Amino acid sequence: MVADYANISLFEAERLPIDIYLRLTRDAFIDKMNKTESGIEYLEKCWIYEQKKPDRESLRKNFKKE
């Protein structure tokens, strides 16, 4: 997946420093998920679960309080 995403050979991918390899793995996964509708939904849910502060505006809108 990393070799295809970065357009490099498998041997070059094996020789990458671990931090660059892990970053490319993450980016390749995100790129692959963005190509399908269910993947986009999954990424949106991941982003929501990662948030630490509540979205107060959306909460007010959903629960109809001002």
PDB file of C-alpha atoms in Angstrom:
ATOM      1  CA  MET A   1       0.000   0.000   0.000  1.00  0.00           C
ATOM      2  CA  VAL A   2       2.810   2.420   0.885  1.00  0.00           C
ATOM      3  CA  ALA A   3       4.774   1.635  -2.255  1.00  0.00           C
ATOM      4  CA  ASP A   4       1.746   2.192  -4.472  1.00  0.00           C
ATOM      5  CA  TYR A   5       0.740   5.378  -2.698  1.00  0.00           C
ATOM      6  CA  ALA A   6       4.245   6.886  -2.743  1.00  0.00           C
ATOM      7  CA  ASN A   7       4.942   5.523  -6.232  1.00  0.00           C
ATOM      8  CA  ILE A   8       8.136   3.805  -5.097  1.00  0.00           C
ATOM      9  CA  SER A   9       9.341   0.213  -5.245  1.00  0.00           C
ATOM     10  CA  LEU A  10       8.822  -2.247  -2.406  1.00  0.00           C
ATOM     11  CA  PHE A  11      12.560  -2.249  -1.734  1.00  0.00           C
ATOM     12  CA  GLU A  12      12.572   1.537  -1.373  1.00  0.00           C
ATOM     13  CA  ALA A  13       9.555   1.331   0.946  1.00  0.00           C
ATOM     14  CA  GLU A  14      11.406  -1.184   3.139  1.00  0.00           C
ATOM     15  CA  ARG A  15      14.353   1.193   3.470  1.00  0.00           C
ATOM     16  CA  LEU A  16      12.295   4.190   4.601  1.00  0.00           C
ATOM     17  CA  PRO A  17      12.799   5.477   8.148  1.00  0.00           C
ATOM     18  CA  ILE A  18      10.030   4.207  10.412  1.00  0.00           C
ATOM     19  CA  ASP A  19       8.462   7.614  11.020  1.00  0.00           C
ATOM     20  CA  ILE A  20       8.147   8.322   7.298  1.00  0.00           C
ATOM     21  CA  TYR A  21       6.866   4.798   6.626  1.00  0.00           C
ATOM     22  CA  LEU A  22       4.169   5.113   9.311  1.00  0.00           C
ATOM     23  CA  ARG A  23       3.117   8.533   8.020  1.00  0.00           C
ATOM     24  CA  LEU A  24       2.847   7.191   4.476  1.00  0.00           C
ATOM     25  CA  THR A  25       0.840   4.211   5.756  1.00  0.00           C
ATOM     26  CA  ARG A  26      -1.587   6.581   7.453  1.00  0.00           C
ATOM     27  CA  ASP A  27      -1.873   8.824   4.395  1.00  0.00           C
ATOM     28  CA  ALA A  28      -2.334   5.848   2.057  1.00  0.00           C
ATOM     29  CA  PHE A  29      -5.112   4.468   4.256  1.00  0.00           C
ATOM     30  CA  ILE A  30      -6.903   7.823   4.340  1.00  0.00           C
ATOM     31  CA  ASP A  31      -6.541   8.177   0.574  1.00  0.00           C
ATOM     32  CA  LYS A  32      -7.981   4.698   0.034  1.00  0.00           C
ATOM     33  CA  MET A  33     -10.906   5.351   2.371  1.00  0.00           C
ATOM     34  CA  ASN A  34     -11.741   8.648   0.632  1.00  0.00           C
ATOM     35  CA  LYS A  35     -12.507   6.740  -2.571  1.00  0.00           C
ATOM     36  CA  THR A  36     -15.713   5.112  -1.277  1.00  0.00           C
ATOM     37  CA  GLU A  37     -18.801   6.555   0.337  1.00  0.00           C
ATOM     38  CA  SER A  38     -18.623   4.152   3.286  1.00  0.00           C
ATOM     39  CA  GLY A  39     -14.952   5.033   3.728  1.00  0.00           C
ATOM     40  CA  ILE A  40     -15.786   8.726   3.861  1.00  0.00           C
ATOM     41  CA  GLU A  41     -18.431   8.035   6.512  1.00  0.00           C
ATOM     42  CA  TYR A  42     -15.878   6.045   8.513  1.00  0.00           C
ATOM     43  CA  LEU A  43     -13.323   8.869   8.356  1.00  0.00           C
ATOM     44  CA  GLU A  44     -15.943  11.425   9.412  1.00  0.00           C
ATOM     45  CA  LYS A  45     -16.856   9.287  12.432  1.00  0.00           C
ATOM     46  CA  CYS A  46     -13.172   8.934  13.314  1.00  0.00           C
ATOM     47  CA  TRP A  47     -12.764  12.698  13.155  1.00  0.00           C
ATOM     48  CA  ILE A  48     -15.818  13.217  15.382  1.00  0.00           C
ATOM     49  CA  TYR A  49     -14.590  10.693  17.976  1.00  0.00           C
ATOM     50  CA  GLU A  50     -11.191  12.383  18.037  1.00  0.00           C
ATOM     51  CA  GLN A  51     -12.600  15.782  19.057  1.00  0.00           C
ATOM     52  CA  LYS A  52     -12.037  16.832  22.635  1.00  0.00           C
ATOM     53  CA  LYS A  53     -14.318  19.890  22.792  1.00  0.00           C
ATOM     54  CA  PRO A  54     -18.078  19.706  22.178  1.00  0.00           C
ATOM     55  CA  ASP A  55     -19.579  21.415  19.131  1.00  0.00           C
ATOM     56  CA  ARG A  56     -21.930  23.620  21.132  1.00  0.00           C
ATOM     57  CA  GLU A  57     -23.562  25.220  18.099  1.00  0.00           C
ATOM     58  CA  SER A  58     -24.589  21.865  16.640  1.00  0.00           C
ATOM     59  CA  LEU A  59     -25.780  20.668  20.043  1.00  0.00           C
ATOM     60  CA  ARG A  60     -27.970  23.751  20.443  1.00  0.00           C
ATOM     61  CA  LYS A  61     -29.352  23.278  16.949  1.00  0.00           C
ATOM     62  CA  ASN A  62     -30.129  19.588  17.534  1.00  0.00           C
ATOM     63  CA  PHE A  63     -31.704  20.120  20.944  1.00  0.00           C
ATOM     64  CA  LYS A  64     -33.369  23.440  19.990  1.00  0.00           C
ATOM     65  CA  LYS A  65     -31.975  25.522  22.807  1.00  0.00           C
ATOM     66  CA  GLU A  66     -30.432  28.947  22.524  1.00  0.00           C
TER      67      GLU A  66
END
